[in-house]
Amino acid sequence: MADVVKEKLALLRTKLDQIPALEQAEAATNVPKEYLVLGGGGIFTLLIFFGVGAGVLCSIVGFVYPAFKSFETIETKTKGDDIQWLVYWVIFAFFSLIETFRDFLLYWIPFYYAFKLAFLLWAMLPQTKGSKFLYDSFLKDFLKKSESRIDAAMAESRKSAEATASELVGATASLVKDDDDKKAD
């Protein structure tokens, strides 16, 4: 058993040798980099499962890498990854919207942040291309069938928002005029 553990740690060390930041961390702390990674991963896992700062960690993990990859996709001429990242951002926004009901989710769904993190990783990682799978399997057909209804709802929402904004501007102008009249008296 001990030999298997040593063998796995040696394999991990060879993979971690390719990361210069870990070399620096190992030199600064005098702790082998494989222990740093395993300890950090363990702490990260505990934080996610017990919910201490899990929302922030999920948001950071769910934002940093995809934002960088989206930037790379924008800067390349090929269109291969566009769908992957556009759908990923729709998924990320969906989670952000759902989390307005955070108390309900955390009460009724145990390990919500662990599941969220696993799902976001599945959706973002190039090995799984989960968001492209979701688009090809579900979203594309649904959106094509519902396109006219979605466009009509968006047009109606736009009209409603314009009417509300117009009323708000009129009411504000009326209040300002009344206030100016009172000051003039």
mmCIF file of C-alpha atoms in Angstrom:
data_model
loop_
_atom_site.group_PDB
_atom_site.id
_atom_site.type_symbol
_atom_site.label_atom_id
_atom_site.label_comp_id
_atom_site.label_asym_id
_atom_site.label_seq_id
_atom_site.Cartn_x
_atom_site.Cartn_y
_atom_site.Cartn_z
ATOM 1 C CA MET A 1 0.000 0.000 0.000
ATOM 2 C CA ALA A 2 2.772 2.439 0.944
ATOM 3 C CA ASP A 3 4.553 1.678 -2.318
ATOM 4 C CA VAL A 4 1.410 2.471 -4.310
ATOM 5 C CA VAL A 5 1.031 5.804 -2.514
ATOM 6 C CA LYS A 6 4.703 6.680 -3.132
ATOM 7 C CA GLU A 7 4.329 5.709 -6.770
ATOM 8 C CA LYS A 8 1.233 7.915 -7.211
ATOM 9 C CA LEU A 9 2.935 10.837 -5.443
ATOM 10 C CA ALA A 10 5.972 10.446 -7.746
ATOM 11 C CA LEU A 11 3.676 10.446 -10.789
ATOM 12 C CA LEU A 12 1.905 13.549 -9.502
ATOM 13 C CA ARG A 13 5.260 15.240 -8.869
ATOM 14 C CA THR A 14 6.392 14.654 -12.466
ATOM 15 C CA LYS A 15 3.174 16.235 -13.747
ATOM 16 C CA LEU A 16 3.530 19.173 -11.361
ATOM 17 C CA ASP A 17 7.141 19.773 -12.450
ATOM 18 C CA GLN A 18 5.710 21.522 -15.523
ATOM 19 C CA ILE A 19 4.199 24.325 -13.414
ATOM 20 C CA PRO A 20 6.762 27.026 -12.497
ATOM 21 C CA ALA A 21 4.548 28.619 -9.823
ATOM 22 C CA LEU A 22 4.571 25.367 -7.870
ATOM 23 C CA GLU A 23 8.376 25.254 -8.077
ATOM 24 C CA GLN A 24 8.468 28.705 -6.482
ATOM 25 C CA ALA A 25 5.904 27.750 -3.823
ATOM 26 C CA GLU A 26 7.883 24.627 -2.966
ATOM 27 C CA ALA A 27 11.100 26.628 -2.630
ATOM 28 C CA ALA A 28 9.425 29.283 -0.483
ATOM 29 C CA THR A 29 7.656 26.891 1.895
ATOM 30 C CA ASN A 30 10.026 23.900 1.898
ATOM 31 C CA VAL A 31 6.927 21.717 1.450
ATOM 32 C CA PRO A 32 6.902 19.308 -1.492
ATOM 33 C CA LYS A 33 4.655 20.603 -4.266
ATOM 34 C CA GLU A 34 2.590 17.413 -4.386
ATOM 35 C CA TYR A 35 1.637 17.960 -0.727
ATOM 36 C CA LEU A 36 0.823 21.609 -1.438
ATOM 37 C CA VAL A 37 -1.500 20.611 -4.275
ATOM 38 C CA LEU A 38 -3.144 17.784 -2.327
ATOM 39 C CA GLY A 39 -3.581 19.998 0.746
ATOM 40 C CA GLY A 40 -4.955 22.875 -1.316
ATOM 41 C CA GLY A 41 -7.296 20.519 -3.149
ATOM 42 C CA GLY A 42 -8.446 19.023 0.151
ATOM 43 C CA ILE A 43 -9.119 22.448 1.650
ATOM 44 C CA PHE A 44 -10.902 23.505 -1.528
ATOM 45 C CA THR A 45 -13.078 20.367 -1.396
ATOM 46 C CA LEU A 46 -13.921 20.917 2.273
ATOM 47 C CA LEU A 47 -14.844 24.526 1.611
ATOM 48 C CA ILE A 48 -17.122 23.528 -1.254
ATOM 49 C CA PHE A 49 -18.825 20.681 0.611
ATOM 50 C CA PHE A 50 -19.339 22.568 3.854
ATOM 51 C CA GLY A 51 -20.357 25.791 2.159
ATOM 52 C CA VAL A 52 -17.756 28.096 3.716
ATOM 53 C CA GLY A 53 -17.160 30.635 0.971
ATOM 54 C CA ALA A 54 -18.470 28.118 -1.557
ATOM 55 C CA GLY A 55 -20.501 30.687 -3.468
ATOM 56 C CA VAL A 56 -17.463 32.900 -3.994
ATOM 57 C CA LEU A 57 -15.267 29.948 -4.954
ATOM 58 C CA CYS A 58 -17.842 28.692 -7.467
ATOM 59 C CA SER A 59 -18.165 32.151 -8.963
ATOM 60 C CA ILE A 60 -14.401 32.571 -9.293
ATOM 61 C CA VAL A 61 -13.869 29.113 -10.799
ATOM 62 C CA GLY A 62 -16.901 29.561 -13.031
ATOM 63 C CA PHE A 63 -15.708 32.944 -14.286
ATOM 64 C CA VAL A 64 -11.902 33.174 -14.579
ATOM 65 C CA TYR A 65 -11.076 30.313 -16.968
ATOM 66 C CA PRO A 66 -14.175 30.770 -19.166
ATOM 67 C CA ALA A 67 -13.547 34.516 -19.401
ATOM 68 C CA PHE A 68 -9.987 33.876 -20.574
ATOM 69 C CA LYS A 69 -11.093 31.216 -23.068
ATOM 70 C CA SER A 70 -13.863 33.502 -24.339
ATOM 71 C CA PHE A 71 -11.282 36.227 -24.931
ATOM 72 C CA GLU A 72 -9.123 33.758 -26.858
ATOM 73 C CA THR A 73 -12.146 32.691 -28.917
ATOM 74 C CA ILE A 74 -12.992 36.281 -29.791
ATOM 75 C CA GLU A 75 -9.430 36.921 -30.938
ATOM 76 C CA THR A 76 -9.203 33.879 -33.235
ATOM 77 C CA LYS A 77 -10.590 33.811 -36.764
ATOM 78 C CA THR A 78 -12.019 30.291 -36.469
ATOM 79 C CA LYS A 79 -15.559 29.809 -35.229
ATOM 80 C CA GLY A 80 -15.053 26.396 -33.596
ATOM 81 C CA ASP A 81 -15.338 27.359 -29.921
ATOM 82 C CA ASP A 82 -17.901 30.144 -30.246
ATOM 83 C CA ILE A 83 -20.909 27.965 -29.476
ATOM 84 C CA GLN A 84 -19.128 26.325 -26.541
ATOM 85 C CA TRP A 85 -18.477 29.632 -24.793
ATOM 86 C CA LEU A 86 -21.709 31.406 -25.727
ATOM 87 C CA VAL A 87 -23.761 28.543 -24.328
ATOM 88 C CA TYR A 88 -21.501 28.367 -21.272
ATOM 89 C CA TRP A 89 -22.251 32.021 -20.469
ATOM 90 C CA VAL A 90 -25.976 31.346 -20.815
ATOM 91 C CA ILE A 91 -25.599 28.512 -18.285
ATOM 92 C CA PHE A 92 -23.552 30.720 -15.953
ATOM 93 C CA ALA A 93 -26.175 33.480 -16.187
ATOM 94 C CA PHE A 94 -28.903 30.923 -15.487
ATOM 95 C CA PHE A 95 -27.143 29.915 -12.261
ATOM 96 C CA SER A 96 -26.743 33.571 -11.322
ATOM 97 C CA LEU A 97 -30.450 34.145 -11.868
ATOM 98 C CA ILE A 98 -31.462 31.071 -9.888
ATOM 99 C CA GLU A 99 -29.230 32.106 -7.007
ATOM 100 C CA THR A 100 -31.504 35.030 -6.267
ATOM 101 C CA PHE A 101 -33.447 32.304 -4.439
ATOM 102 C CA ARG A 102 -30.286 31.228 -2.604
ATOM 103 C CA ASP A 103 -31.893 30.488 0.768
ATOM 104 C CA PHE A 104 -34.415 28.146 -0.803
ATOM 105 C CA LEU A 105 -31.717 26.344 -2.789
ATOM 106 C CA LEU A 106 -29.353 25.928 0.110
ATOM 107 C CA TYR A 107 -32.119 24.611 2.333
ATOM 108 C CA TRP A 108 -33.641 22.109 -0.089
ATOM 109 C CA ILE A 109 -30.632 21.033 -2.159
ATOM 110 C CA PRO A 110 -27.825 19.573 -0.061
ATOM 111 C CA PHE A 111 -24.320 20.220 -1.408
ATOM 112 C CA TYR A 112 -25.706 22.730 -3.917
ATOM 113 C CA TYR A 113 -22.339 24.409 -4.464
ATOM 114 C CA ALA A 114 -20.551 21.097 -4.959
ATOM 115 C CA PHE A 115 -23.080 20.160 -7.643
ATOM 116 C CA LYS A 116 -22.892 23.619 -9.184
ATOM 117 C CA LEU A 117 -19.102 23.491 -9.342
ATOM 118 C CA ALA A 118 -19.130 20.005 -10.876
ATOM 119 C CA PHE A 119 -21.712 21.096 -13.453
ATOM 120 C CA LEU A 120 -19.847 24.287 -14.374
ATOM 121 C CA LEU A 121 -16.592 22.349 -14.729
ATOM 122 C CA TRP A 122 -18.362 19.818 -16.943
ATOM 123 C CA ALA A 123 -19.807 22.650 -19.039
ATOM 124 C CA MET A 124 -16.533 24.570 -19.417
ATOM 125 C CA LEU A 125 -13.697 22.070 -19.727
ATOM 126 C CA PRO A 126 -12.497 21.361 -23.261
ATOM 127 C CA GLN A 127 -12.265 17.634 -22.492
ATOM 128 C CA THR A 128 -16.025 17.393 -21.872
ATOM 129 C CA LYS A 129 -17.447 20.293 -23.930
ATOM 130 C CA GLY A 130 -20.590 20.038 -21.861
ATOM 131 C CA SER A 131 -22.068 23.353 -22.932
ATOM 132 C CA LYS A 132 -21.737 22.396 -26.616
ATOM 133 C CA PHE A 133 -23.443 19.102 -25.795
ATOM 134 C CA LEU A 134 -26.313 20.970 -24.090
ATOM 135 C CA TYR A 135 -26.678 23.253 -27.087
ATOM 136 C CA ASP A 136 -26.649 20.441 -29.660
ATOM 137 C CA SER A 137 -28.884 18.129 -27.628
ATOM 138 C CA PHE A 138 -31.483 20.501 -26.181
ATOM 139 C CA LEU A 139 -31.140 24.226 -26.736
ATOM 140 C CA LYS A 140 -30.818 24.386 -30.517
ATOM 141 C CA ASP A 141 -34.119 22.580 -31.231
ATOM 142 C CA PHE A 142 -35.973 24.353 -28.414
ATOM 143 C CA LEU A 143 -34.788 27.797 -29.495
ATOM 144 C CA LYS A 144 -35.566 27.182 -33.159
ATOM 145 C CA LYS A 145 -39.109 26.057 -32.311
ATOM 146 C CA SER A 146 -39.650 28.944 -29.889
ATOM 147 C CA GLU A 147 -37.879 31.701 -31.806
ATOM 148 C CA SER A 148 -41.009 33.575 -32.887
ATOM 149 C CA ARG A 149 -42.539 33.410 -29.376
ATOM 150 C CA ILE A 150 -39.283 34.562 -27.802
ATOM 151 C CA ASP A 151 -39.010 37.449 -30.286
ATOM 152 C CA ALA A 152 -42.631 38.466 -29.576
ATOM 153 C CA ALA A 153 -42.031 38.342 -25.807
ATOM 154 C CA MET A 154 -38.869 40.421 -26.186
ATOM 155 C CA ALA A 155 -40.705 43.003 -28.330
ATOM 156 C CA GLU A 156 -43.519 43.201 -25.764
ATOM 157 C CA SER A 157 -40.985 43.567 -22.944
ATOM 158 C CA ARG A 158 -39.244 46.326 -24.860
ATOM 159 C CA LYS A 159 -42.509 48.225 -25.372
ATOM 160 C CA SER A 160 -43.383 47.822 -21.700
ATOM 161 C CA ALA A 161 -39.936 49.003 -20.624
ATOM 162 C CA GLU A 162 -40.143 52.023 -22.943
ATOM 163 C CA ALA A 163 -43.591 52.942 -21.590
ATOM 164 C CA THR A 164 -42.399 52.584 -18.002
ATOM 165 C CA ALA A 165 -39.284 54.660 -18.708
ATOM 166 C CA SER A 166 -41.392 57.340 -20.396
ATOM 167 C CA GLU A 167 -43.761 57.484 -17.407
ATOM 168 C CA LEU A 168 -40.811 57.662 -15.036
ATOM 169 C CA VAL A 169 -39.212 60.511 -16.989
ATOM 170 C CA GLY A 170 -42.543 62.375 -17.076
ATOM 171 C CA ALA A 171 -43.105 61.906 -13.336
ATOM 172 C CA THR A 172 -39.559 62.994 -12.549
ATOM 173 C CA ALA A 173 -39.900 66.081 -14.759
ATOM 174 C CA SER A 174 -43.182 66.925 -13.049
ATOM 175 C CA LEU A 175 -41.593 66.582 -9.596
ATOM 176 C CA VAL A 176 -38.652 68.760 -10.597
ATOM 177 C CA LYS A 177 -41.005 71.404 -12.054
ATOM 178 C CA ASP A 178 -43.138 71.384 -8.891
ATOM 179 C CA ASP A 179 -40.017 71.699 -6.749
ATOM 180 C CA ASP A 180 -38.759 74.596 -8.876
ATOM 181 C CA ASP A 181 -42.151 76.320 -8.613
ATOM 182 C CA LYS A 182 -42.099 75.991 -4.820
ATOM 183 C CA LYS A 183 -38.602 77.464 -4.651
ATOM 184 C CA ALA A 184 -39.657 80.400 -6.861
ATOM 185 C CA ASP A 185 -42.546 81.264 -4.484
#
